[in-house]
Tab-separated table of C-alpha atoms in Angstrom:
chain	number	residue	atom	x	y	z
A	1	UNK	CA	-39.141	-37.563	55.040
A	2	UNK	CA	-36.764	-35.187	56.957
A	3	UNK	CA	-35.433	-32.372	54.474
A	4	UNK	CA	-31.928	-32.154	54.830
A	5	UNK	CA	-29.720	-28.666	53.364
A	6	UNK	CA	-26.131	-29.800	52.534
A	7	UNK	CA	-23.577	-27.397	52.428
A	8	UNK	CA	-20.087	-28.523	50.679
A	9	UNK	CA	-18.240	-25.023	50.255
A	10	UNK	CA	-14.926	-27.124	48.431
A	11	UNK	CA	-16.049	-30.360	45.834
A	12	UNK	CA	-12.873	-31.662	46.195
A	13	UNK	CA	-12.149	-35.216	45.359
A	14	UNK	CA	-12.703	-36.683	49.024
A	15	UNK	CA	-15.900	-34.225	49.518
A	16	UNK	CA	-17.307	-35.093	46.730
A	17	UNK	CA	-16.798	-38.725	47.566
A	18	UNK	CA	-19.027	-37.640	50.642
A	19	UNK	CA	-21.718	-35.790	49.425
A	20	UNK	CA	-22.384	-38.060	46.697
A	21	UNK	CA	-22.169	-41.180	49.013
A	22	UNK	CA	-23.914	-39.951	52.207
A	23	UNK	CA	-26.916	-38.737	49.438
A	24	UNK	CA	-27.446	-41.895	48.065
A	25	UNK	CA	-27.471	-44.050	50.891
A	26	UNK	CA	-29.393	-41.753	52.918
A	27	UNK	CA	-33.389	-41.559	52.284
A	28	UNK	CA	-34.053	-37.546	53.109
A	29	UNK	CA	-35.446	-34.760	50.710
A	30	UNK	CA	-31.974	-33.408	49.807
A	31	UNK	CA	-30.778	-30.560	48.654
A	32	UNK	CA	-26.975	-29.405	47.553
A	33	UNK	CA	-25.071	-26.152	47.524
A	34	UNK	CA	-21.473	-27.037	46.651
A	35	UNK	CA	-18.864	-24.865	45.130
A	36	UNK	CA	-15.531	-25.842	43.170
A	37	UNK	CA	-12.705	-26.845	45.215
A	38	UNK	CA	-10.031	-24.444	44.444
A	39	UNK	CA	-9.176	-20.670	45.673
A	40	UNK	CA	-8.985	-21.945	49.223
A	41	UNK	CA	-8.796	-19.055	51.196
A	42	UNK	CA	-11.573	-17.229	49.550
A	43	UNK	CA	-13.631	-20.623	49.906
A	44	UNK	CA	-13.770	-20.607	53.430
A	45	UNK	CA	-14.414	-16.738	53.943
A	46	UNK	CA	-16.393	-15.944	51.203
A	47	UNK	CA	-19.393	-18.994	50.841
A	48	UNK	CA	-21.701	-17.437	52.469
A	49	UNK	CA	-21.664	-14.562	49.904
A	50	UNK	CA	-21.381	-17.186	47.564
A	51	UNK	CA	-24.327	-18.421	47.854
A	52	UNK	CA	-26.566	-15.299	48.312
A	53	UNK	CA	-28.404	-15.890	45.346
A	54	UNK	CA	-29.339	-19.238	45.813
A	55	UNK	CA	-29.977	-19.703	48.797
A	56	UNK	CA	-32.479	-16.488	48.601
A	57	UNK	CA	-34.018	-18.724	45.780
A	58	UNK	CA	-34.093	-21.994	47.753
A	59	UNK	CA	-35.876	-20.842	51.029
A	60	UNK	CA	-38.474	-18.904	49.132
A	61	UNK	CA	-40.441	-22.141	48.466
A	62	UNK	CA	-38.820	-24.873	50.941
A	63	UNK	CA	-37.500	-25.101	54.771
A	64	UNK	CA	-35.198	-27.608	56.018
A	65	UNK	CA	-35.614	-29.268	58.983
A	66	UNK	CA	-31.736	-30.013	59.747
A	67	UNK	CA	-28.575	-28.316	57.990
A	68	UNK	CA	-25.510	-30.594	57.375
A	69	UNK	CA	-22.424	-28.460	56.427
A	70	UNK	CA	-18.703	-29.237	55.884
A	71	UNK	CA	-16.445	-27.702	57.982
A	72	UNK	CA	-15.261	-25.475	55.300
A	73	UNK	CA	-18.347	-23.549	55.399
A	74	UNK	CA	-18.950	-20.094	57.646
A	75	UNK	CA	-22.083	-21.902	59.174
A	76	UNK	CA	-22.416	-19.172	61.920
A	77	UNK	CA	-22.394	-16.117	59.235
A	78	UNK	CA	-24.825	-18.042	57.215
A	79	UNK	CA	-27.171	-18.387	59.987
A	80	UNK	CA	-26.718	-14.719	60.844
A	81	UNK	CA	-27.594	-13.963	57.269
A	82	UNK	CA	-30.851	-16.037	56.774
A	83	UNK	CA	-33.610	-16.223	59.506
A	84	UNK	CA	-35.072	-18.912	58.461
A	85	UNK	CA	-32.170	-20.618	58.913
A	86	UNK	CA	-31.061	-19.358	61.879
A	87	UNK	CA	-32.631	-21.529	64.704
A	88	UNK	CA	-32.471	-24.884	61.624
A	89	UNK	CA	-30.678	-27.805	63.811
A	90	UNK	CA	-27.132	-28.906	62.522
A	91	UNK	CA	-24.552	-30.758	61.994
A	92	UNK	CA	-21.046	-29.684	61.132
A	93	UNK	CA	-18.856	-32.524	59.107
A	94	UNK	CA	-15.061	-31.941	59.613
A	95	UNK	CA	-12.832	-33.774	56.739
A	96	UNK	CA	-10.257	-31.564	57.959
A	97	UNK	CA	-9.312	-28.707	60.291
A	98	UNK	CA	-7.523	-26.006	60.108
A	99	UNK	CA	-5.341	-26.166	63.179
A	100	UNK	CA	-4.022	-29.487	61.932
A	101	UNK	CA	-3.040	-28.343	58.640
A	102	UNK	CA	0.222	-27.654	57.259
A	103	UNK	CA	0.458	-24.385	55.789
A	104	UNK	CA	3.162	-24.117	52.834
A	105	UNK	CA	6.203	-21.644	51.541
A	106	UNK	CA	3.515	-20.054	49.399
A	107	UNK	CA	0.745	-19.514	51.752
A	108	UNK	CA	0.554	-16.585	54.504
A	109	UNK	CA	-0.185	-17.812	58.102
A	110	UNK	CA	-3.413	-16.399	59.447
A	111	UNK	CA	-6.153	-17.447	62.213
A	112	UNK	CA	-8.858	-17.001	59.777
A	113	UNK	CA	-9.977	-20.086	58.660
A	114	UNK	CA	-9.777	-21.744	62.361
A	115	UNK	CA	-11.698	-18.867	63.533
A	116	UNK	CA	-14.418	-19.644	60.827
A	117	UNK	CA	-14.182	-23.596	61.688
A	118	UNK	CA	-14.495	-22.728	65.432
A	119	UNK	CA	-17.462	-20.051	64.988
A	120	UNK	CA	-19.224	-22.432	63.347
A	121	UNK	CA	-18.899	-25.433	65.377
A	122	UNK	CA	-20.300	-22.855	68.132
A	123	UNK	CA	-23.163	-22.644	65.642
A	124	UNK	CA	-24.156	-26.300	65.519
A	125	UNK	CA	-25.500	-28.709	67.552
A	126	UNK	CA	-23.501	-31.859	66.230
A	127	UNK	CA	-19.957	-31.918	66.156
A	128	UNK	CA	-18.673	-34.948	63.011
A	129	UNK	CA	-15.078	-35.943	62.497
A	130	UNK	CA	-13.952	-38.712	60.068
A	131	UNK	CA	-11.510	-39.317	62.581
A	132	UNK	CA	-10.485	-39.085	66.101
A	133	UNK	CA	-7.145	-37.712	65.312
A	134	UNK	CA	-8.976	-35.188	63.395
A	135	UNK	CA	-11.067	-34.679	66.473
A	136	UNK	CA	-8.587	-34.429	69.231
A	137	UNK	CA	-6.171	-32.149	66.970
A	138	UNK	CA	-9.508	-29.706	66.298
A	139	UNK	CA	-9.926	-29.382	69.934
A	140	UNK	CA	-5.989	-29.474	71.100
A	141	UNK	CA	-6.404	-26.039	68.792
A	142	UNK	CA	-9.125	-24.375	69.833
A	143	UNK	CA	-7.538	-24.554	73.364
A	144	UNK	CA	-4.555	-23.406	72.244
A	145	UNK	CA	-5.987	-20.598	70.142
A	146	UNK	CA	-8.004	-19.563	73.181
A	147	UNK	CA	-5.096	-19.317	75.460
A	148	UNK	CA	-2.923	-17.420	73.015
A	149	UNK	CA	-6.320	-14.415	72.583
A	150	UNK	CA	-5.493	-11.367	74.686
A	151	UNK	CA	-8.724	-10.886	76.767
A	152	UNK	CA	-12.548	-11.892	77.232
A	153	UNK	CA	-12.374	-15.463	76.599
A	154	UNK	CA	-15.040	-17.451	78.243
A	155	UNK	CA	-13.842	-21.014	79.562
A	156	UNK	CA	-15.394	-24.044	78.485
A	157	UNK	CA	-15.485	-23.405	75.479
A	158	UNK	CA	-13.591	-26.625	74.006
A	159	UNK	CA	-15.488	-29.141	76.718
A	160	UNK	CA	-18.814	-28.175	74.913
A	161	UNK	CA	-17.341	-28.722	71.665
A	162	UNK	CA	-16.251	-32.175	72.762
A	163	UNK	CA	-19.319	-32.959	74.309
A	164	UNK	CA	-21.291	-32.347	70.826
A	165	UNK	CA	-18.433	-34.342	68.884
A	166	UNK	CA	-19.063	-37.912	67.287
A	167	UNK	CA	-16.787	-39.803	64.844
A	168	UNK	CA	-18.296	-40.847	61.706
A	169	UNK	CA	-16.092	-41.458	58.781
A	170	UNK	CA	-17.072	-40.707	55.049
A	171	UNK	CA	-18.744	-44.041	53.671
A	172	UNK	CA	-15.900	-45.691	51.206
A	173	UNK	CA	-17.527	-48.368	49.028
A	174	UNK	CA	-14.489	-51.526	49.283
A	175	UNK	CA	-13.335	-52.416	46.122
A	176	UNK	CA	-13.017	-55.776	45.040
A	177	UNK	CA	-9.866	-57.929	45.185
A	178	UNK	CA	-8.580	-59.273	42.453
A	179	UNK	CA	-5.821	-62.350	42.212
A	180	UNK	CA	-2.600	-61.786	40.068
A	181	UNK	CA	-0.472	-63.842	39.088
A	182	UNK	CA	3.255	-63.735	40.652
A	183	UNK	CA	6.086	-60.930	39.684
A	184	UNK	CA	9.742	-60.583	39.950
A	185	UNK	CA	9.478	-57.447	42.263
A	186	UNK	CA	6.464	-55.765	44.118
A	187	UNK	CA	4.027	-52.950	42.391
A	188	UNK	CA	4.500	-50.508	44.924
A	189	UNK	CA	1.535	-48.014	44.332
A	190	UNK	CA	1.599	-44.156	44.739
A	191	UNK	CA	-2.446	-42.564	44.442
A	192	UNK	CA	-1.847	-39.634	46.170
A	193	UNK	CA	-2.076	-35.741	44.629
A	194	UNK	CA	1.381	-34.959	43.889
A	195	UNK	CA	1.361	-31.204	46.417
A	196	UNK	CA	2.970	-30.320	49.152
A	197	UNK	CA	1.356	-31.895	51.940
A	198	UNK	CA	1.416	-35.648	50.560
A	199	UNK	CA	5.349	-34.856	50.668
A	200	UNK	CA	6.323	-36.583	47.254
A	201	UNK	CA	9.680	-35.291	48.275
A	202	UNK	CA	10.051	-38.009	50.460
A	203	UNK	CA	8.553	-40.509	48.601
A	204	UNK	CA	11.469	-40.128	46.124
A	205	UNK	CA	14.253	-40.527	48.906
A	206	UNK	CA	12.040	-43.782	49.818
A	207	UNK	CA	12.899	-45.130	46.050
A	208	UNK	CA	16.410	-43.731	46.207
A	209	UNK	CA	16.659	-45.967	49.342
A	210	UNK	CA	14.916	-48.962	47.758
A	211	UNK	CA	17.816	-48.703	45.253
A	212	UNK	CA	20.617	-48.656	47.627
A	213	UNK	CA	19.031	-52.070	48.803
A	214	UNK	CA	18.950	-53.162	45.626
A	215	UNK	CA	15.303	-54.023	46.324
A	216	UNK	CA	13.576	-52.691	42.760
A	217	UNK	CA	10.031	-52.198	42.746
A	218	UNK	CA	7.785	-51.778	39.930
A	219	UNK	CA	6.027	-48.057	40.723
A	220	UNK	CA	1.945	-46.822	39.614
A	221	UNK	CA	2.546	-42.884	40.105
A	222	UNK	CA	-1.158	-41.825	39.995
A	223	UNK	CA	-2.812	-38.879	41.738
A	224	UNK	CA	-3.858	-35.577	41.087
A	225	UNK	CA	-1.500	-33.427	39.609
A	226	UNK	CA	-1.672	-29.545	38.505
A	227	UNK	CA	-0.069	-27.972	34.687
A	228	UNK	CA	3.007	-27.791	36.580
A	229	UNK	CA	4.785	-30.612	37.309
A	230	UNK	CA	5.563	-31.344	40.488
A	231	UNK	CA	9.999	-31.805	41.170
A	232	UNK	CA	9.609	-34.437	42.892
A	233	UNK	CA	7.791	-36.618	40.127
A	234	UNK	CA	10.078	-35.010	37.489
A	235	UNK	CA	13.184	-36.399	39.163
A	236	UNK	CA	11.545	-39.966	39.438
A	237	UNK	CA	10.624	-40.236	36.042
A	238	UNK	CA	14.166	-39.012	35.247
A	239	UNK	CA	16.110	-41.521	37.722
A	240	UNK	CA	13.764	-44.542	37.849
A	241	UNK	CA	12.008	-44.591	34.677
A	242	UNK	CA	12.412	-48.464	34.333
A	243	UNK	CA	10.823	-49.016	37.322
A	244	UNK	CA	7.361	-47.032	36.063
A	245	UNK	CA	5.221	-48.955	34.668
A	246	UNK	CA	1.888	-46.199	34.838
A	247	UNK	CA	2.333	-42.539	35.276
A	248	UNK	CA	-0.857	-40.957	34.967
A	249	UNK	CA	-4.162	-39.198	36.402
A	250	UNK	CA	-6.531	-41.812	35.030
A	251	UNK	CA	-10.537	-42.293	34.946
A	252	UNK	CA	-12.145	-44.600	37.542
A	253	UNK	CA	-12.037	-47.296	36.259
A	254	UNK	CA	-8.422	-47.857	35.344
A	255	UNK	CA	-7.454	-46.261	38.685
A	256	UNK	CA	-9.536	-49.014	39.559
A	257	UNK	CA	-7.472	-52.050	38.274
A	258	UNK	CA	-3.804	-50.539	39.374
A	259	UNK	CA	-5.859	-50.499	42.314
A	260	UNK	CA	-6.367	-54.490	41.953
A	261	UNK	CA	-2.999	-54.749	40.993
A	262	UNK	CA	-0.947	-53.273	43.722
A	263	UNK	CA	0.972	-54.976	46.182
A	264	UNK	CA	1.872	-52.372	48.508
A	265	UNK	CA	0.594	-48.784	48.945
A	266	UNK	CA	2.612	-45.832	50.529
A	267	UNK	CA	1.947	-42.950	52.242
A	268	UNK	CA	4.364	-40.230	53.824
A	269	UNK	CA	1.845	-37.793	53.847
A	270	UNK	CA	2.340	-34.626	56.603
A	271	UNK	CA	-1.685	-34.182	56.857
A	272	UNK	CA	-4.207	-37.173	56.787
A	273	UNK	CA	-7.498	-37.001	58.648
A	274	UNK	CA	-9.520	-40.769	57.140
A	275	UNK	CA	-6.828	-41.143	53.952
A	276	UNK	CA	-9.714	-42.550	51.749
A	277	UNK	CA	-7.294	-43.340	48.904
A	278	UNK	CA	-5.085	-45.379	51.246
A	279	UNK	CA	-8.512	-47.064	52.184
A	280	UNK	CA	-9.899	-47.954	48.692
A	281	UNK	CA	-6.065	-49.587	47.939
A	282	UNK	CA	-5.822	-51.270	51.681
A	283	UNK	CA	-9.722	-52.504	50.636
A	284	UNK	CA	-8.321	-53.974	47.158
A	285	UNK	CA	-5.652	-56.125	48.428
A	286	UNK	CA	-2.651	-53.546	48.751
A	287	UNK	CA	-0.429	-53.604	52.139
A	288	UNK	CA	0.004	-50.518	53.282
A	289	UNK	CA	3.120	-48.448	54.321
A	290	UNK	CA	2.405	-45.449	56.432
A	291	UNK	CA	3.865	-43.071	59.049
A	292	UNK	CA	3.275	-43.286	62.238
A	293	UNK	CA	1.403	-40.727	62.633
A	294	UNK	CA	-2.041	-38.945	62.138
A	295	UNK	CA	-4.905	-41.091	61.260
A	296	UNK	CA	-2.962	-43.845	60.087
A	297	UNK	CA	-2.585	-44.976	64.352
A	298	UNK	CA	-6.468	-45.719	64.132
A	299	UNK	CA	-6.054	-47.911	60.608
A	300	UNK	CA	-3.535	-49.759	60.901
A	301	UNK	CA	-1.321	-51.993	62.820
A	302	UNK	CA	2.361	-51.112	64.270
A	303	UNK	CA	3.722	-53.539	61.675
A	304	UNK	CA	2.849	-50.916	58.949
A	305	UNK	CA	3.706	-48.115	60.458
A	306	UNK	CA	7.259	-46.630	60.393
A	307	UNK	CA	8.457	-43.398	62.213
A	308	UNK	CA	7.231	-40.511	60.515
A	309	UNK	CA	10.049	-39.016	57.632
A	310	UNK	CA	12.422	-41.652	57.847
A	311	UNK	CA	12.294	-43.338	54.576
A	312	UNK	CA	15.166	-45.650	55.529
A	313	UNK	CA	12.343	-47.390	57.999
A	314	UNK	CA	9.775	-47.059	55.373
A	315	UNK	CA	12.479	-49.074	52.979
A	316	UNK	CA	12.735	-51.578	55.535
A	317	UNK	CA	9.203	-52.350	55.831
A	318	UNK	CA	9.138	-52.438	51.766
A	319	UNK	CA	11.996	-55.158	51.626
A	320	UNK	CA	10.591	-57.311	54.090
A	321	UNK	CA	6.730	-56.936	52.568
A	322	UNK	CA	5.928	-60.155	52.254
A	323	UNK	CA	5.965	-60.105	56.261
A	324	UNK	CA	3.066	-57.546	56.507
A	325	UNK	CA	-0.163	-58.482	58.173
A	326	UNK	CA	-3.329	-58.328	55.949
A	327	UNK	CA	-4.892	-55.562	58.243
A	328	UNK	CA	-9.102	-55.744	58.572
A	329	UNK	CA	-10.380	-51.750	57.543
A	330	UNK	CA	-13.867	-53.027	57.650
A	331	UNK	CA	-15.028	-50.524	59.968
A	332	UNK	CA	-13.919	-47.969	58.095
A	333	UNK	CA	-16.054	-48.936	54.772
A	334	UNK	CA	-19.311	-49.602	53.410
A	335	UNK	CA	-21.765	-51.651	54.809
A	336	UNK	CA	-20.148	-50.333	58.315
A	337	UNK	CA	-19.893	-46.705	57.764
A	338	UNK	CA	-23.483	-46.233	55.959
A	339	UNK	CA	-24.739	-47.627	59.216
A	340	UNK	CA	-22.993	-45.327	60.908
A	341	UNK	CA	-24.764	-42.611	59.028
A	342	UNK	CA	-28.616	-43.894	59.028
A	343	UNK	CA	-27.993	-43.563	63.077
A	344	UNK	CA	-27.026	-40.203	62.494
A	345	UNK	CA	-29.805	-39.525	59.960
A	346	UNK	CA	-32.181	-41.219	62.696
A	347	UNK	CA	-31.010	-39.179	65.547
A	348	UNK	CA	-32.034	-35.948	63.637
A	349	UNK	CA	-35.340	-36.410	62.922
């Protein structure tokens, strides 16, 4: 049985979907390092002194035979650190990168964290990318990176990158679809985290333009949200509270059934690299709504797609919603993607 040393420097929602996933459906003698996902910027620089103490612990006792390590983690410090893990095979899991990542009004710009993704992609031997706009736009800025560093950069550097890259997206178990019964107007379906980079900003011009069409929609605001309310979701519940009819961070299995229930789901998110919770809705029954734009090209068809920001498309598209294709996302789920995986596990030993 190939020992395997997973690495998840940020148990966010979406990496914890993968770590949990890829370690059940994968036979391997595992074993997990993960730390919380918050205090980003200290995440990415500061796991491998995280970790100090138990990975000392681990390797007194037990040697893996392959390392597989979100991109979030300084793989090539870590290797510098331990010996024994130094010349360890592995494989480098991108849910996002950080030259494709908006940066917001609160945040300082710095090359840090794309220097740490880009070190350790150096360090590994496999390249993975739950998407291939997520791959493209991680190469696209390591070239552009290199060409903006003043001196002694060796060429080449993002054609050996590319030629250790492979897509492979994080497993997402479908969820089953449900009939209901007809309505008066649509349940349009929001399951995003309600920050910056989902834009919920936007999402409320999209409902201010449903209501110049006089096209009401019955709205599931769900999603992650912090203590302090986002603006954007305090002005909807202020201006379209009759159209709410859930408003709420709920457990599984009740995000489960608005799930079930949805007839549309929308995204006008500014980052999205697989959009797993556009997935599990698409996978219920929802149609989705997205921009035109990052991963969503890959997903789904033009019908669905509307030029990125303009909500008066996106309004369009809602209106005329009973004209949108059921789109096929079965490559992008279970049993398809854990397939995907048990080659990859394969390959390694």
């Amino acid at each position: 049985m190939t020992s395997i040393l997973m690495l998840s420097a940020y148990r966010s929602d979406s990496h914890a979907l993968w770590a949990t996933s890829v370690q059940h459906h994968l036979t391997a003698d595992w074993r997990c390092l993960e730390l919380p996902g918050r205090h980003f910027r200290w995440r990415i620089r500061g796991n491998p002194l995280s970790w100090l103490p138990e990975l000392h612990a681990l390797l007194q006792d037990w040697q893996p035979q392959h390392i597989l390590a979100t991109s979030m983690v300084d793989l090539a410090t870590i290797k510098g650190l331990f010996p024994a893990l130094a010349k360890v095979p592995s494989s480098y899991y991108f849910h996002e990168n950080q030259f494709a990542y908006p940066v917001s009004s609160g945040q300082h710009h710095s090359i840090d964290p794309q220097m740490v993704q880009m070190y350790g992609a150096l360090a590994a031997e496999r390249l993975l990318f739950n998407s291939m706009f997520n791959r493209d736009t991680f190469l696209a800025g390591v070239d552009e990176l290199l060409q903006r560093l003043p001196d002694h950069v060796p060429e080449g550097i993002s054609t050996l990158l590319q030629q250790r890259s492979a897509c492979l997206p994080v497993p997402v178990a479908p969820i089953e679809r449900r009939p209901h019964g007809a309505r008066s107007r649509p349940l349009l379906l929001w399951n995003h985290r309600w920050e910056y980079d989902k834009r919920p900003d936007l999402f409320l011009q999209l409902l201010r333009q449903l209501q110049q069409r006089q096209q009401p929609v019955d709205v599931a605001l769900l999603g992650g949200r912090s203590q302090s309310v986002n603006p954007a979701l305090e002005i909807i519940r202020q201006e379209f509270s009759g159209w709410i009819v859930v408003d709420d961070y709920p457990d599984r299995s009740q995000y489960l059934h608005w799930l079930q229930q949805a007839d549309l789901v929308f995204s006008c998110a500014e980052h999205e690299f697989q959009g797993v919770a556009m997935l599990e809705a698409v996978s219920a029954g929802a149609l989705p709504v997205v921009p035109d734009a990052l991963c969503y090209r890959e997903q789904y068809p033009p019908q669905c797609r509307y030029p990125a920001g303009d909500m008066a498309a996106a309004a369009e598209r809602i209106v005329a919603w009973q004209q949108l294709p059921i789109v096929d996302i079965s490559n992008w789920l279970q049993p398809a993607t854990g397939e995907m995986w048990r080659q990859w596990l394969a390959a390694i030993r």
